[in-house]
Short mmCIF file of C-alpha atoms in Angstrom, two decimals:
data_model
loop_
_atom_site.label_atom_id
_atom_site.label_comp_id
_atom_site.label_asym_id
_atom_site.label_seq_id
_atom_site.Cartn_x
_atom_site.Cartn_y
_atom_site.Cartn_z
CA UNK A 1 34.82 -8.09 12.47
CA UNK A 2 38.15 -7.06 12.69
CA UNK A 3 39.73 -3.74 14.38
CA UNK A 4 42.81 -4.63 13.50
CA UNK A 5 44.72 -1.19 11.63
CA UNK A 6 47.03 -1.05 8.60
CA UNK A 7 50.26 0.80 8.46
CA UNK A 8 48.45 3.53 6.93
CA UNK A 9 45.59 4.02 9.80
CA UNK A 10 48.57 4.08 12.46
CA UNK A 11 50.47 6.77 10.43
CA UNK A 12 47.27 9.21 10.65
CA UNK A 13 46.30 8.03 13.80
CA UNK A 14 49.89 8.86 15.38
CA UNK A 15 50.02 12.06 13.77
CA UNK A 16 46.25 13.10 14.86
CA UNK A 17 47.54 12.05 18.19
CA UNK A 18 50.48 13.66 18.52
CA UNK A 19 49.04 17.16 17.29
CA UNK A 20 45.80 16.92 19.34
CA UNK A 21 47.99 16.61 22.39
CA UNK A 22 50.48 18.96 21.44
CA UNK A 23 48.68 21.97 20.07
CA UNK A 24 44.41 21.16 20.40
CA UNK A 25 44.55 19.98 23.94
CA UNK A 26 46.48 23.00 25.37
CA UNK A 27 44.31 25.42 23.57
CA UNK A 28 41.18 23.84 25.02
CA UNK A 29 41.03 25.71 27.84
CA UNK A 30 41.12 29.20 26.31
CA UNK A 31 39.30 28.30 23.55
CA UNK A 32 36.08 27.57 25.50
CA UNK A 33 36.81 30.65 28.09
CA UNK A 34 36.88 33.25 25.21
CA UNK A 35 34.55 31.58 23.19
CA UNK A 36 36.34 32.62 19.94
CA UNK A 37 36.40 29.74 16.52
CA UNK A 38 39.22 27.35 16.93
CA UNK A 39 40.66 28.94 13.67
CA UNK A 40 44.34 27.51 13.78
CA UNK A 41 42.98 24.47 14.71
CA UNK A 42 40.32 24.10 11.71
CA UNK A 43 43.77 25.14 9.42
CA UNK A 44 45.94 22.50 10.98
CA UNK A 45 43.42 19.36 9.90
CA UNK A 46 43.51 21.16 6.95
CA UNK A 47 47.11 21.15 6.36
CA UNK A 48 46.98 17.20 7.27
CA UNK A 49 44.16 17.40 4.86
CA UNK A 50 42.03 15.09 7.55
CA UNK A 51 38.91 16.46 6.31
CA UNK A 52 38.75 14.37 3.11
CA UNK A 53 39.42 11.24 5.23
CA UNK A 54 35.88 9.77 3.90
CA UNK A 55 36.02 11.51 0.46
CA UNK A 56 37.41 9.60 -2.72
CA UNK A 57 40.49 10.31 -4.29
CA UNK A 58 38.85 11.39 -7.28
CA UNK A 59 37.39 14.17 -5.55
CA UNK A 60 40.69 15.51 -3.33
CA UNK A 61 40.33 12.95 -0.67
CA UNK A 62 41.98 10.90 0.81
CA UNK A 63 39.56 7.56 0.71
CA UNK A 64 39.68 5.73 3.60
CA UNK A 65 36.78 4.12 5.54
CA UNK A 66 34.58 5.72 8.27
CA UNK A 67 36.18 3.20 11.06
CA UNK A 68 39.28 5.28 10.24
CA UNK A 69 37.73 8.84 10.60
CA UNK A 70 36.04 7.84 13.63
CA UNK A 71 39.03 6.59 15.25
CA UNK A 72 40.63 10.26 13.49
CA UNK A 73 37.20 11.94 15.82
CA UNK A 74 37.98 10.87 18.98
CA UNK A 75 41.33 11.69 19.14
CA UNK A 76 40.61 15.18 18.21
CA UNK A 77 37.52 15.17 20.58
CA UNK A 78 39.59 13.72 23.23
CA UNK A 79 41.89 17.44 23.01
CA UNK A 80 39.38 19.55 22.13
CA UNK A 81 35.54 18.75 22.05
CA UNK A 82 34.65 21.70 19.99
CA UNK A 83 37.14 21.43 17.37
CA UNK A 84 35.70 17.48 16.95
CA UNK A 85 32.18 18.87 16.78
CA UNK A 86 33.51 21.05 13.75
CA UNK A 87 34.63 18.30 12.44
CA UNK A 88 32.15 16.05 13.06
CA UNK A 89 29.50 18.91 11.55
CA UNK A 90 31.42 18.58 7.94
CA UNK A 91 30.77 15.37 8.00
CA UNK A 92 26.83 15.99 7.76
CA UNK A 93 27.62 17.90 4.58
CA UNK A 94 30.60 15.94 2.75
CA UNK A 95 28.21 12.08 3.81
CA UNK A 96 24.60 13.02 1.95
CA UNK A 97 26.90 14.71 -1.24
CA UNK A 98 28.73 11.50 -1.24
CA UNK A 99 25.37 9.49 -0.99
CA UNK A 100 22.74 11.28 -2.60
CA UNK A 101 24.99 14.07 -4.74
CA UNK A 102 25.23 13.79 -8.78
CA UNK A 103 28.21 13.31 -10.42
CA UNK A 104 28.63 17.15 -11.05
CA UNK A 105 28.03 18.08 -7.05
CA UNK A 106 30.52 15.74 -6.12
CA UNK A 107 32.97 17.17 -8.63
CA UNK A 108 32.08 20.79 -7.71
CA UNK A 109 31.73 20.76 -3.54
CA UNK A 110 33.42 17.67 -2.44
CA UNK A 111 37.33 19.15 -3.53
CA UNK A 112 37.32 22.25 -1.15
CA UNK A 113 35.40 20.57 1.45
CA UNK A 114 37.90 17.65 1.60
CA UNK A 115 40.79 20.16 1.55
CA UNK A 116 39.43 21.94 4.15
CA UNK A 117 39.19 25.25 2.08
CA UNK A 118 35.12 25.49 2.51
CA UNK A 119 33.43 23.92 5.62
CA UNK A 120 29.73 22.28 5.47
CA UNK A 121 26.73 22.45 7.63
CA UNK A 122 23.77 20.26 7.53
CA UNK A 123 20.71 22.44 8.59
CA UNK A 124 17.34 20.61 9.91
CA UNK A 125 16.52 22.22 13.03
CA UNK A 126 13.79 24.61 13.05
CA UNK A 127 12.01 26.42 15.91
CA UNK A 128 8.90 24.41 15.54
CA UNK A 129 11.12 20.95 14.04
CA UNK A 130 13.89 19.31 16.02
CA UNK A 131 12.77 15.63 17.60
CA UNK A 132 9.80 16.58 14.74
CA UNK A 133 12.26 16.44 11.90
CA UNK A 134 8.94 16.04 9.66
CA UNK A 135 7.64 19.35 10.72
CA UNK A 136 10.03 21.54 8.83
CA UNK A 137 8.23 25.13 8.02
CA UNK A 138 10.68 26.11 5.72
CA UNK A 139 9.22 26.23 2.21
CA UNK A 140 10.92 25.77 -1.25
CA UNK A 141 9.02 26.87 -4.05
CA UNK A 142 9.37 25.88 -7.54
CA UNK A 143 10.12 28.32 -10.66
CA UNK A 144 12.10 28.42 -13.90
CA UNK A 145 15.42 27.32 -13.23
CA UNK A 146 15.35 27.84 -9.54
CA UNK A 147 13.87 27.46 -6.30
CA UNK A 148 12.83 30.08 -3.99
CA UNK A 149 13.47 29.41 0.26
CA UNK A 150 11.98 31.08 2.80
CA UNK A 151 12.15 30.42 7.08
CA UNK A 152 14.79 29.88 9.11
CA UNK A 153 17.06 27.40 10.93
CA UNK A 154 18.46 27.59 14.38
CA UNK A 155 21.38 25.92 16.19
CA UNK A 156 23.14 24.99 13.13
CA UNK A 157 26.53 23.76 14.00
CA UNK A 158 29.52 25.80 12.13
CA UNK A 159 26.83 28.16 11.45
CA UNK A 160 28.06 31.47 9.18
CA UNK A 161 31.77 29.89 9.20
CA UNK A 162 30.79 27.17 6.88
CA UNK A 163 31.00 28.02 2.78
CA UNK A 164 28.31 24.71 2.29
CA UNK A 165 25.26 23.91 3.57
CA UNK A 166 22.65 20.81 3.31
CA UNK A 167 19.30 22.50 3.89
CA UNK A 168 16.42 20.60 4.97
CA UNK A 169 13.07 22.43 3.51
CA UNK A 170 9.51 21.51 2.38
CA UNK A 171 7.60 21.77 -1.01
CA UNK A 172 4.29 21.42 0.99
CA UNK A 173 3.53 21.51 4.57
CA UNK A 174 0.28 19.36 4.62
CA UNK A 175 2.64 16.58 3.64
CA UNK A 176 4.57 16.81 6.48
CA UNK A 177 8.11 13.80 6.17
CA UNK A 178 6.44 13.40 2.11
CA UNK A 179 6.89 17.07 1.39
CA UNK A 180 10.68 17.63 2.41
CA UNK A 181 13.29 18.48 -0.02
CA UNK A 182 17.04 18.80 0.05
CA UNK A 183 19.22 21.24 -1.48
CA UNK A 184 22.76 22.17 -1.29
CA UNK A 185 23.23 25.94 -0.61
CA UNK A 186 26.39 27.89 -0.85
CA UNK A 187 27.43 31.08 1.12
CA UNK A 188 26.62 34.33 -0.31
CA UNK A 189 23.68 33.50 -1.93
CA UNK A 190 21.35 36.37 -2.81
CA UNK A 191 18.54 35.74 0.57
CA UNK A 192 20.61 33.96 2.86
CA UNK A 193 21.91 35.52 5.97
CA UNK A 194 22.64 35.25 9.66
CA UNK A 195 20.73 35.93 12.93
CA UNK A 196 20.86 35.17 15.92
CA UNK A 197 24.16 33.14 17.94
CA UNK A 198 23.32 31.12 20.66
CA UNK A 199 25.23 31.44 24.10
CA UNK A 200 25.02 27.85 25.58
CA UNK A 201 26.26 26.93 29.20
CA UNK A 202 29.11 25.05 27.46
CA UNK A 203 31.34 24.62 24.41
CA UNK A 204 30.99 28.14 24.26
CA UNK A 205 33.34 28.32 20.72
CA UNK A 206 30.92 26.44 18.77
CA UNK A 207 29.28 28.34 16.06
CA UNK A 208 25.74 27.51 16.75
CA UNK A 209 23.82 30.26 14.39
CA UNK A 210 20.13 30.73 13.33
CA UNK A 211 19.82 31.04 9.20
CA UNK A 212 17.37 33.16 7.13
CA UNK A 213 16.04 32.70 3.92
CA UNK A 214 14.41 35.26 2.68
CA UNK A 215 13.42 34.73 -1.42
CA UNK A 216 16.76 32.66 -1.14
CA UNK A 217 17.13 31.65 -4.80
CA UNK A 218 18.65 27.79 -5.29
CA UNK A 219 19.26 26.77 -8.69
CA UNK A 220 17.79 23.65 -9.93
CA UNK A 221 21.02 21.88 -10.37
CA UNK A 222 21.55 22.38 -6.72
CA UNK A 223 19.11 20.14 -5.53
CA UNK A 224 20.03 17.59 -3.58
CA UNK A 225 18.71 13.94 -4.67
CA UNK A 226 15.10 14.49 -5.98
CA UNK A 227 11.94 16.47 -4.60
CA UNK A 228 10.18 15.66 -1.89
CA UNK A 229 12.72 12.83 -0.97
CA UNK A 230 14.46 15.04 2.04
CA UNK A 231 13.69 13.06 4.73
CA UNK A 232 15.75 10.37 3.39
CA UNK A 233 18.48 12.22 2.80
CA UNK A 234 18.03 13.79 6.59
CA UNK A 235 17.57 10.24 8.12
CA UNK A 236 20.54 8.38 6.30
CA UNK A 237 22.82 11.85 7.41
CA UNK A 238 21.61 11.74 10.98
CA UNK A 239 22.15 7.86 10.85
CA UNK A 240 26.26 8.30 10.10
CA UNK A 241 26.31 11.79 12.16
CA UNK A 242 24.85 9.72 15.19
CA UNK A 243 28.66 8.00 15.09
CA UNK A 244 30.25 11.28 14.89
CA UNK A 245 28.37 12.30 17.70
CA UNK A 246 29.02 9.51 20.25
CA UNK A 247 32.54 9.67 19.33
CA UNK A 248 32.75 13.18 20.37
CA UNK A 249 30.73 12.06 23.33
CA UNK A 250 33.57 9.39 23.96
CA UNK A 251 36.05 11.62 23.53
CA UNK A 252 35.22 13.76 26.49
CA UNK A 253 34.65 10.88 28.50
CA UNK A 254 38.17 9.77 28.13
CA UNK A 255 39.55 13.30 28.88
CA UNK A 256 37.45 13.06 31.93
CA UNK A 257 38.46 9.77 32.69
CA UNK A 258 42.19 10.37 32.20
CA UNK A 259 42.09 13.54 34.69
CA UNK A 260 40.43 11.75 37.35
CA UNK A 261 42.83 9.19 37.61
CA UNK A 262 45.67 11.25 37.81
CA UNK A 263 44.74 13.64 40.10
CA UNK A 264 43.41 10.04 42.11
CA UNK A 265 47.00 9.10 42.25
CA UNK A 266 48.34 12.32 43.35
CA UNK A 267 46.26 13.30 45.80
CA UNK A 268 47.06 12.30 49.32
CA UNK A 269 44.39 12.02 52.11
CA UNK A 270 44.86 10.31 55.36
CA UNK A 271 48.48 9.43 54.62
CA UNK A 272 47.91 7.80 50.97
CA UNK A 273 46.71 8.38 47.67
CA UNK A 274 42.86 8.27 46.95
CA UNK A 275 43.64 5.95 44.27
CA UNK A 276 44.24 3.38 47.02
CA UNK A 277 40.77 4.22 48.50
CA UNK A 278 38.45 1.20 47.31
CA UNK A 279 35.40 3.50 46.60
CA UNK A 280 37.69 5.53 44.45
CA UNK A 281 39.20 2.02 42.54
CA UNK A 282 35.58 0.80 42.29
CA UNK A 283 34.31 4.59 40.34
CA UNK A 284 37.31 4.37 38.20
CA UNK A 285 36.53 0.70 37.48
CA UNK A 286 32.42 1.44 36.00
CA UNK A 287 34.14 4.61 34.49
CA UNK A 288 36.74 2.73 32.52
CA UNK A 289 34.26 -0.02 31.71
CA UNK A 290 31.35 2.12 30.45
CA UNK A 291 33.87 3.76 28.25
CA UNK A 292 35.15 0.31 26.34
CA UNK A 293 31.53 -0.68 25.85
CA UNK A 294 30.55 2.92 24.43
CA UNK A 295 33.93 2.64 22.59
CA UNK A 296 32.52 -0.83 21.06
CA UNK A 297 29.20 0.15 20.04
CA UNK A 298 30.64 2.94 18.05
CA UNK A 299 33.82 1.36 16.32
CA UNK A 300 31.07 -1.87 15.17
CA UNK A 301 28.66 0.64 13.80
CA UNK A 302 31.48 2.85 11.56
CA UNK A 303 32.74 -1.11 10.76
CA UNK A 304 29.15 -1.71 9.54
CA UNK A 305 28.31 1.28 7.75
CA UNK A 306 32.18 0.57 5.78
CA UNK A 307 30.79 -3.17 4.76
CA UNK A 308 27.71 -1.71 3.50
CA UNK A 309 25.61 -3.16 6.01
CA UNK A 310 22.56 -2.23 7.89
CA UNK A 311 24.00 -0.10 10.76
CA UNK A 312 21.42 2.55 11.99
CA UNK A 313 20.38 0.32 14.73
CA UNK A 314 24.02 0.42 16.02
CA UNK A 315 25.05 4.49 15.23
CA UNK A 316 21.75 5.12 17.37
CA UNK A 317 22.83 2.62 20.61
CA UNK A 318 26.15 3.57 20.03
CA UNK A 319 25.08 7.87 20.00
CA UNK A 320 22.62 6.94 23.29
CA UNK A 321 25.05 4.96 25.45
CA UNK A 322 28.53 7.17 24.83
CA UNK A 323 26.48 10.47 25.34
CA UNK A 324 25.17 9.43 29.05
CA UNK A 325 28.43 6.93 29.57
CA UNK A 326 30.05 11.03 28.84
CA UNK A 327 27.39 12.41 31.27
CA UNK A 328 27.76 9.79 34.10
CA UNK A 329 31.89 10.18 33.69
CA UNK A 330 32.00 13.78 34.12
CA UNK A 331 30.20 13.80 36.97
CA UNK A 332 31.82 10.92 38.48
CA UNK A 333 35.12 12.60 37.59
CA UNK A 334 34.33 15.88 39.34
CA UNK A 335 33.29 13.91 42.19
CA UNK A 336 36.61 12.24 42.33
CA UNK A 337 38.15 15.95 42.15
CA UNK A 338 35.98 17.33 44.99
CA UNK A 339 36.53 20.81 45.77
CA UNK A 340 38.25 21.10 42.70
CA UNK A 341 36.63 19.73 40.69
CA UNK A 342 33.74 22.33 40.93
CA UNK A 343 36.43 25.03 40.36
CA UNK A 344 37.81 26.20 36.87
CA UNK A 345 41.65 25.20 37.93
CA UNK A 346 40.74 22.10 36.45
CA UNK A 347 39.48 20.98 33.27
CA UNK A 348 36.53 18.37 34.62
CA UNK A 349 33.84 20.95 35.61
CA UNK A 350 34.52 21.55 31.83
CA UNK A 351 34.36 18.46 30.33
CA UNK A 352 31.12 18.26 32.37
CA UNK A 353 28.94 21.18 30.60
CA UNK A 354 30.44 20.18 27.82
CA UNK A 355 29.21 16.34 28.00
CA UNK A 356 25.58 17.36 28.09
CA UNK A 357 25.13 18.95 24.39
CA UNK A 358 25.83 15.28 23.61
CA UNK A 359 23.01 14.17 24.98
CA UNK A 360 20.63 16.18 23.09
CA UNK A 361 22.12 16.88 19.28
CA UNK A 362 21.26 14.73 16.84
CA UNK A 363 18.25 13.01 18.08
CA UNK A 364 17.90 13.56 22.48
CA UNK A 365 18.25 10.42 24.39
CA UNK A 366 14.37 9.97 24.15
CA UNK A 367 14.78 10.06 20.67
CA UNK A 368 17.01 7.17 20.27
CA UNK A 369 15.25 4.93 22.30
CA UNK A 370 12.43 5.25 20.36
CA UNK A 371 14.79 4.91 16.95
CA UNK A 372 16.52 1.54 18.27
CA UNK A 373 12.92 0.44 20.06
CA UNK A 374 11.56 0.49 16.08
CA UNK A 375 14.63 -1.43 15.36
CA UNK A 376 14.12 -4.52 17.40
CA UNK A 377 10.25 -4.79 16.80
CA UNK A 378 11.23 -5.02 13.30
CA UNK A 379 13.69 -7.60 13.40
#
């Protein structure tokens, strides 16, 4: 296994890094205060045409490995942790039409999704079916040359500002995981709308939207692999957006991480800086540590899913650990910050309501567990 980058991944990396600092990290702030889409963000990956990282060059993209668009993730999370959930959401559309798409999908929605012109969604979550991904309501029924949708979605990350969506229905309820279907539904179709936006305690900016199908009519040739073999295209997604996840989960870790031990270093108490403090070495020790192990977990599991290899086992330790690793930093790093740290001078008390979305998208903490204890038992 080797981490080891070519020329090429250190060109995009330095670039990624150098406008994530410059331009996502300063807008960050704001951003999450006024709770408005990170628009000129979303147009500069664009312009670096970083959303067709993963997406052959025959279809616009660029063609590199997943290792490289993780490493592409947590920089951007790192600056901004709701622009890298935007990012990390169009991955859950571009992966299962790279997988599961035919030749004429790919050829149709994989060009303006890897230029950035159209953004994906991949919607599972129901009222009634989150952890219970096999309890989808939403039904898809058959006709001519179509298929009709109706129920509804909730917290579907990029929400209305995505042009593509994965949707995760059933073609009969009594068959519960057997029944569901995927199809590939485009913006502006006759029957799909918009309800409800969610107001969350933090990444405020994040389109989280309910959608409603209501006699939504999907063409045949939009659906997505073959009937009533949805949950495989829903588990294999999940399975790659579990990296995408921890890395975002990372990300904000290392922000955290990074502001704790400056302000350590240049804040004085009892005539020296806490950074001298052993209790204050020893926190910034376990912080720096947990972060290299999540950081590990994460890189091997993008390595493994490039080889072709078996790597579920690893996106789901790798999603579990860097999403309470994020959880246990923030804190820590608030703690370090004291007063301040509880106040909105500082970015930590941020970075803190922020790390606990991690925690529960894409499969909850419980939910993992129970995904890598299935693992083991099998092995």
């Amino acid at each position: 296994m080797d981490f080891s980058l070519s020329d090429d991944q250190k060109m995009i990396l330095e670039l990624v890094e150098e406008v994530s600092q410059a331009e996502f990290a300063l807008r960050a702030d704001e951003i999450s205060k006024k709770g408005e889409f990170p628009g000129e963000n979303i147009k500069k990956l664009a312009e670096l045409d970083l959303f067709g990282v993963t997406i052959p060059k025959e279809y616009g993209g660029l063609g590199m490995d997943y290792l490289t668009w993780t490493l592409v993730s947590e920089k951007i999370s790192k600056a901004c942790a709701t622009t890298g959930l935007i990012f990390g959401a169009n991955l859950l559309c571009t992966y299962p039409l790279m997988v599961f798409g035919t030749e004429d999908q790919k050829r149709k929605f994989l060009p303006p999704l890897a230029r950035g012109e159209a953004l994906g969604a991949f919607a599972l979550t129901e009222p009634e079916a989150g952890s219970d991904a096999g309890n989808v309501q939403t039904i898809a029924k058959k006709g001519e040359d179509h298929y009709t949708l109706n129920g509804s979605k909730i917290f579907i990350t990029n929400g209305e500002v995505a042009h593509t969506y994965i949707v995760i229905t059933t073609m009969d309820r009594s068959l519960g995981p057997r029944g569901l279907t995927a199809f590939i539904l485009e913006k502006g179709t006759s029957g799909f709308s918009f309800g409800q936006h969610f107001e969350k305690m933090g990444l405020s900016a994040l389109p989280n939207v309910e959608l409603i199908f209501h006699d939504c009519r999907v063409p045949k040739e939009n659906l997505l692999y073959k009937e009533k073999r949805g949950f495989r295209v829903a588990m294999q997604t999940f399975a790659a957006g579990r990296i995408g996840v921890g890395i975002g989960a990372l990300g904000v870790a290392e922000a955290a991480f990074e502001e704790a031990k400056k302000y350590s270093k240049q804040r004085v108490q009892f005539g020296r800086s806490i950074s001298s403090f052993q209790a204050i070495q020893h926190t910034l020790a376990d912080m720096a540590t947990e972060i290299e192990g999540a950081k590990y977990l994460l890189y091997r599991a993008a390595w493994l899913l490039d080889q072709g290899k078996p790597f579920e086992k690893l996106a789901s330790m790798g999603k579990l650990y860097a999403s309470e690793v994020a959880m246990k930093v923030t804190t820590k790093a608030v703690q370090i910050l004291g007063g301040y740290g509880y106040t909105k001078d500082y970015p930590v008390e941020r970075y803190m309501r922020e790390a606990k979305l991690f925690e529960i998208i894409e499969g909850t903490s419980e939910i993992q567990r129970g995904v890598i204890a299935n693992k083991i038992l099998k092995e």
